[in-house]
Amino acid sequence: MDTPDDARDDALDLDLARKVLQAQPFSALVGARLTAFGDGRAVLEVDVRDELRQQYGVLHGGVLGYAADNAITFAAGTAAGADLITAGYSIDYLRPADGVLLRADARVVRAGRTRVVCRCDLTTVDAEGAERPCAVAQGSVSVGAARTR
């Protein structure tokens, strides 16, 4: 997770994590925002809009993959600091994602010295506030990403 110049130490909080997210051009393009960050958990939300849908009218799977990847890495950041990069993730789509909001809720499963493993539950929220699961993901995040560049 690349960090702005004022966020290079390991002490991350929600405000600083939001700055990191805002520094990612693709996250700005998608319109992502962090709504929770801390204690092994990160929640990323994206408002569903027509530009993010595929030809069948539901949210494109790539948007779900992006949300899972970023939420997993931010959750890992709560346990291992800012010097991180995604090592890999897998996602299983449970049903077509439709609604007004996509929510990716990631939690740390295990934080090791060089890897952090996280799970992410993705849900959509409809106009009445009802949530429906649409995908689950699991990923691993490498600690010490700056040393590998």
PDB file of C-alpha atoms in Angstrom:
ATOM      1  CA  MET A   1       0.000   0.000   0.000  1.00  0.00           C
ATOM      2  CA  ASP A   2       1.793   3.123  -1.182  1.00  0.00           C
ATOM      3  CA  THR A   3       1.405   5.983   1.247  1.00  0.00           C
ATOM      4  CA  PRO A   4       1.493   9.754   0.883  1.00  0.00           C
ATOM      5  CA  ASP A   5       4.688  11.391   2.179  1.00  0.00           C
ATOM      6  CA  ASP A   6       3.043  12.295   5.503  1.00  0.00           C
ATOM      7  CA  ALA A   7       1.979   8.675   6.077  1.00  0.00           C
ATOM      8  CA  ARG A   8       5.262   6.774   5.918  1.00  0.00           C
ATOM      9  CA  ASP A   9       5.349   5.465   9.487  1.00  0.00           C
ATOM     10  CA  ASP A  10       3.548   2.397  10.789  1.00  0.00           C
ATOM     11  CA  ALA A  11       0.942   4.252  12.890  1.00  0.00           C
ATOM     12  CA  LEU A  12      -2.190   4.256  10.757  1.00  0.00           C
ATOM     13  CA  ASP A  13      -5.638   5.454  11.743  1.00  0.00           C
ATOM     14  CA  LEU A  14      -8.862   5.990   9.781  1.00  0.00           C
ATOM     15  CA  ASP A  15      -7.967   9.544   8.711  1.00  0.00           C
ATOM     16  CA  LEU A  16      -4.526   8.544   7.483  1.00  0.00           C
ATOM     17  CA  ALA A  17      -5.898   5.419   5.775  1.00  0.00           C
ATOM     18  CA  ARG A  18      -8.399   7.637   3.947  1.00  0.00           C
ATOM     19  CA  LYS A  19      -5.512   9.810   2.706  1.00  0.00           C
ATOM     20  CA  VAL A  20      -3.782   6.700   1.408  1.00  0.00           C
ATOM     21  CA  LEU A  21      -6.970   5.656  -0.412  1.00  0.00           C
ATOM     22  CA  GLN A  22      -7.426   9.146  -1.885  1.00  0.00           C
ATOM     23  CA  ALA A  23      -3.850   9.017  -3.215  1.00  0.00           C
ATOM     24  CA  GLN A  24      -4.792   6.030  -5.418  1.00  0.00           C
ATOM     25  CA  PRO A  25      -6.034   7.368  -8.781  1.00  0.00           C
ATOM     26  CA  PHE A  26      -8.073   4.231  -9.538  1.00  0.00           C
ATOM     27  CA  SER A  27      -9.814   4.391  -6.166  1.00  0.00           C
ATOM     28  CA  ALA A  28     -10.788   7.994  -6.913  1.00  0.00           C
ATOM     29  CA  LEU A  29     -12.084   6.940 -10.345  1.00  0.00           C
ATOM     30  CA  VAL A  30     -14.260   4.214  -8.792  1.00  0.00           C
ATOM     31  CA  GLY A  31     -15.366   6.537  -5.984  1.00  0.00           C
ATOM     32  CA  ALA A  32     -14.256   4.266  -3.138  1.00  0.00           C
ATOM     33  CA  ARG A  33     -14.253   5.344   0.494  1.00  0.00           C
ATOM     34  CA  LEU A  34     -13.127   3.757   3.748  1.00  0.00           C
ATOM     35  CA  THR A  35     -15.813   3.690   6.426  1.00  0.00           C
ATOM     36  CA  ALA A  36     -13.966   1.602   9.032  1.00  0.00           C
ATOM     37  CA  PHE A  37     -10.301   0.951   9.747  1.00  0.00           C
ATOM     38  CA  GLY A  38      -8.744  -0.589  12.841  1.00  0.00           C
ATOM     39  CA  ASP A  39      -8.439  -3.647  15.050  1.00  0.00           C
ATOM     40  CA  GLY A  40      -7.825  -6.034  12.166  1.00  0.00           C
ATOM     41  CA  ARG A  41     -10.718  -4.776  10.059  1.00  0.00           C
ATOM     42  CA  ALA A  42     -11.295  -2.436   7.118  1.00  0.00           C
ATOM     43  CA  VAL A  43     -14.541  -1.602   5.331  1.00  0.00           C
ATOM     44  CA  LEU A  44     -14.492  -0.096   1.848  1.00  0.00           C
ATOM     45  CA  GLU A  45     -17.652   1.171   0.138  1.00  0.00           C
ATOM     46  CA  VAL A  46     -18.469   2.099  -3.454  1.00  0.00           C
ATOM     47  CA  ASP A  47     -21.682   3.728  -4.627  1.00  0.00           C
ATOM     48  CA  VAL A  48     -23.149   1.681  -7.476  1.00  0.00           C
ATOM     49  CA  ARG A  49     -23.531   3.743 -10.637  1.00  0.00           C
ATOM     50  CA  ASP A  50     -24.168   2.897 -14.286  1.00  0.00           C
ATOM     51  CA  GLU A  51     -20.493   3.279 -15.319  1.00  0.00           C
ATOM     52  CA  LEU A  52     -19.602   0.378 -13.013  1.00  0.00           C
ATOM     53  CA  ARG A  53     -22.171  -2.051 -14.433  1.00  0.00           C
ATOM     54  CA  GLN A  54     -21.641  -4.687 -17.098  1.00  0.00           C
ATOM     55  CA  GLN A  55     -23.868  -5.533 -20.069  1.00  0.00           C
ATOM     56  CA  TYR A  56     -26.489  -7.350 -17.942  1.00  0.00           C
ATOM     57  CA  GLY A  57     -27.028  -4.312 -15.725  1.00  0.00           C
ATOM     58  CA  VAL A  58     -25.323  -5.613 -12.579  1.00  0.00           C
ATOM     59  CA  LEU A  59     -22.062  -4.487 -11.022  1.00  0.00           C
ATOM     60  CA  HIS A  60     -19.013  -5.646 -12.988  1.00  0.00           C
ATOM     61  CA  GLY A  61     -17.025  -8.422 -11.318  1.00  0.00           C
ATOM     62  CA  GLY A  62     -13.857  -6.360 -11.694  1.00  0.00           C
ATOM     63  CA  VAL A  63     -15.296  -3.763  -9.328  1.00  0.00           C
ATOM     64  CA  LEU A  64     -15.947  -6.485  -6.747  1.00  0.00           C
ATOM     65  CA  GLY A  65     -12.396  -7.776  -7.233  1.00  0.00           C
ATOM     66  CA  TYR A  66     -10.974  -4.266  -6.797  1.00  0.00           C
ATOM     67  CA  ALA A  67     -13.025  -3.724  -3.612  1.00  0.00           C
ATOM     68  CA  ALA A  68     -11.942  -7.069  -2.140  1.00  0.00           C
ATOM     69  CA  ASP A  69      -8.268  -6.496  -2.993  1.00  0.00           C
ATOM     70  CA  ASN A  70      -8.163  -3.018  -1.473  1.00  0.00           C
ATOM     71  CA  ALA A  71     -10.221  -3.899   1.615  1.00  0.00           C
ATOM     72  CA  ILE A  72      -7.970  -6.920   2.258  1.00  0.00           C
ATOM     73  CA  THR A  73      -4.827  -4.789   2.000  1.00  0.00           C
ATOM     74  CA  PHE A  74      -6.222  -2.069   4.248  1.00  0.00           C
ATOM     75  CA  ALA A  75      -7.292  -4.673   6.838  1.00  0.00           C
ATOM     76  CA  ALA A  76      -3.743  -6.060   6.725  1.00  0.00           C
ATOM     77  CA  GLY A  77      -2.484  -2.516   7.292  1.00  0.00           C
ATOM     78  CA  THR A  78      -4.262  -2.404  10.636  1.00  0.00           C
ATOM     79  CA  ALA A  79      -2.052  -5.268  11.795  1.00  0.00           C
ATOM     80  CA  ALA A  80       1.210  -4.750   9.902  1.00  0.00           C
ATOM     81  CA  GLY A  81       1.528  -1.048   9.052  1.00  0.00           C
ATOM     82  CA  ALA A  82       1.677   0.710   5.708  1.00  0.00           C
ATOM     83  CA  ASP A  83       4.549  -1.072   3.939  1.00  0.00           C
ATOM     84  CA  LEU A  84       2.366  -3.667   2.178  1.00  0.00           C
ATOM     85  CA  ILE A  85       1.419  -5.013  -1.213  1.00  0.00           C
ATOM     86  CA  THR A  86      -1.108  -7.660  -2.242  1.00  0.00           C
ATOM     87  CA  ALA A  87       0.535 -11.037  -2.838  1.00  0.00           C
ATOM     88  CA  GLY A  88      -2.631 -12.651  -4.180  1.00  0.00           C
ATOM     89  CA  TYR A  89      -6.321 -13.147  -3.648  1.00  0.00           C
ATOM     90  CA  SER A  90      -9.178 -15.322  -4.818  1.00  0.00           C
ATOM     91  CA  ILE A  91     -12.817 -14.369  -5.070  1.00  0.00           C
ATOM     92  CA  ASP A  92     -15.975 -16.426  -5.344  1.00  0.00           C
ATOM     93  CA  TYR A  93     -19.051 -14.701  -6.750  1.00  0.00           C
ATOM     94  CA  LEU A  94     -22.219 -15.808  -4.957  1.00  0.00           C
ATOM     95  CA  ARG A  95     -24.873 -13.897  -6.903  1.00  0.00           C
ATOM     96  CA  PRO A  96     -25.128 -10.906  -9.259  1.00  0.00           C
ATOM     97  CA  ALA A  97     -24.301  -7.690  -7.412  1.00  0.00           C
ATOM     98  CA  ASP A  98     -27.053  -5.118  -7.654  1.00  0.00           C
ATOM     99  CA  GLY A  99     -28.168  -2.349  -5.333  1.00  0.00           C
ATOM    100  CA  VAL A 100     -27.130   1.183  -4.508  1.00  0.00           C
ATOM    101  CA  LEU A 101     -23.968   0.387  -2.522  1.00  0.00           C
ATOM    102  CA  LEU A 102     -21.185  -2.202  -2.567  1.00  0.00           C
ATOM    103  CA  ARG A 103     -19.552  -2.921   0.797  1.00  0.00           C
ATOM    104  CA  ALA A 104     -16.310  -4.899   1.206  1.00  0.00           C
ATOM    105  CA  ASP A 105     -15.722  -5.876   4.845  1.00  0.00           C
ATOM    106  CA  ALA A 106     -12.274  -7.412   5.359  1.00  0.00           C
ATOM    107  CA  ARG A 107     -10.792  -8.922   8.520  1.00  0.00           C
ATOM    108  CA  VAL A 108      -7.370 -10.262   9.390  1.00  0.00           C
ATOM    109  CA  VAL A 109      -7.309 -14.042   9.794  1.00  0.00           C
ATOM    110  CA  ARG A 110      -3.612 -14.269  10.676  1.00  0.00           C
ATOM    111  CA  ALA A 111      -0.870 -11.653  10.799  1.00  0.00           C
ATOM    112  CA  GLY A 112       2.639 -13.044  10.442  1.00  0.00           C
ATOM    113  CA  ARG A 113       6.015 -11.357  10.146  1.00  0.00           C
ATOM    114  CA  THR A 114       6.082 -11.411   6.314  1.00  0.00           C
ATOM    115  CA  ARG A 115       2.471 -12.187   5.332  1.00  0.00           C
ATOM    116  CA  VAL A 116      -0.988 -11.224   6.493  1.00  0.00           C
ATOM    117  CA  VAL A 117      -3.966 -13.379   5.486  1.00  0.00           C
ATOM    118  CA  CYS A 118      -7.415 -11.773   5.343  1.00  0.00           C
ATOM    119  CA  ARG A 119     -10.973 -12.705   4.474  1.00  0.00           C
ATOM    120  CA  CYS A 120     -13.422 -10.298   2.843  1.00  0.00           C
ATOM    121  CA  ASP A 121     -17.212 -10.476   2.688  1.00  0.00           C
ATOM    122  CA  LEU A 122     -18.782  -8.409  -0.094  1.00  0.00           C
ATOM    123  CA  THR A 123     -22.401  -7.319   0.135  1.00  0.00           C
ATOM    124  CA  THR A 124     -24.688  -5.027  -1.773  1.00  0.00           C
ATOM    125  CA  VAL A 125     -27.111  -2.720  -0.020  1.00  0.00           C
ATOM    126  CA  ASP A 126     -30.446  -1.843  -1.629  1.00  0.00           C
ATOM    127  CA  ALA A 127     -32.336   1.462  -1.403  1.00  0.00           C
ATOM    128  CA  GLU A 128     -34.163   0.255   1.746  1.00  0.00           C
ATOM    129  CA  GLY A 129     -30.881  -0.644   3.490  1.00  0.00           C
ATOM    130  CA  ALA A 130     -31.162  -4.413   3.140  1.00  0.00           C
ATOM    131  CA  GLU A 131     -27.817  -6.199   2.652  1.00  0.00           C
ATOM    132  CA  ARG A 132     -27.257  -9.209   0.397  1.00  0.00           C
ATOM    133  CA  PRO A 133     -24.023 -11.161   0.152  1.00  0.00           C
ATOM    134  CA  CYS A 134     -22.631 -11.179  -3.397  1.00  0.00           C
ATOM    135  CA  ALA A 135     -19.052 -12.493  -3.048  1.00  0.00           C
ATOM    136  CA  VAL A 136     -16.396 -13.739  -0.645  1.00  0.00           C
ATOM    137  CA  ALA A 137     -12.653 -13.352  -1.033  1.00  0.00           C
ATOM    138  CA  GLN A 138      -9.479 -14.401   0.699  1.00  0.00           C
ATOM    139  CA  GLY A 139      -6.088 -12.854   0.174  1.00  0.00           C
ATOM    140  CA  SER A 140      -2.544 -12.638   1.388  1.00  0.00           C
ATOM    141  CA  VAL A 141      -0.576  -9.430   1.716  1.00  0.00           C
ATOM    142  CA  SER A 142       3.232  -9.179   1.740  1.00  0.00           C
ATOM    143  CA  VAL A 143       4.797  -7.132   4.517  1.00  0.00           C
ATOM    144  CA  GLY A 144       7.859  -5.062   3.610  1.00  0.00           C
ATOM    145  CA  ALA A 145       6.766  -4.128   0.089  1.00  0.00           C
ATOM    146  CA  ALA A 146       9.241  -1.220  -0.147  1.00  0.00           C
ATOM    147  CA  ARG A 147      12.132  -3.690   0.102  1.00  0.00           C
ATOM    148  CA  THR A 148      10.872  -5.575  -2.972  1.00  0.00           C
ATOM    149  CA  ARG A 149      10.712  -2.593  -5.346  1.00  0.00           C
TER     150      ARG A 149
END
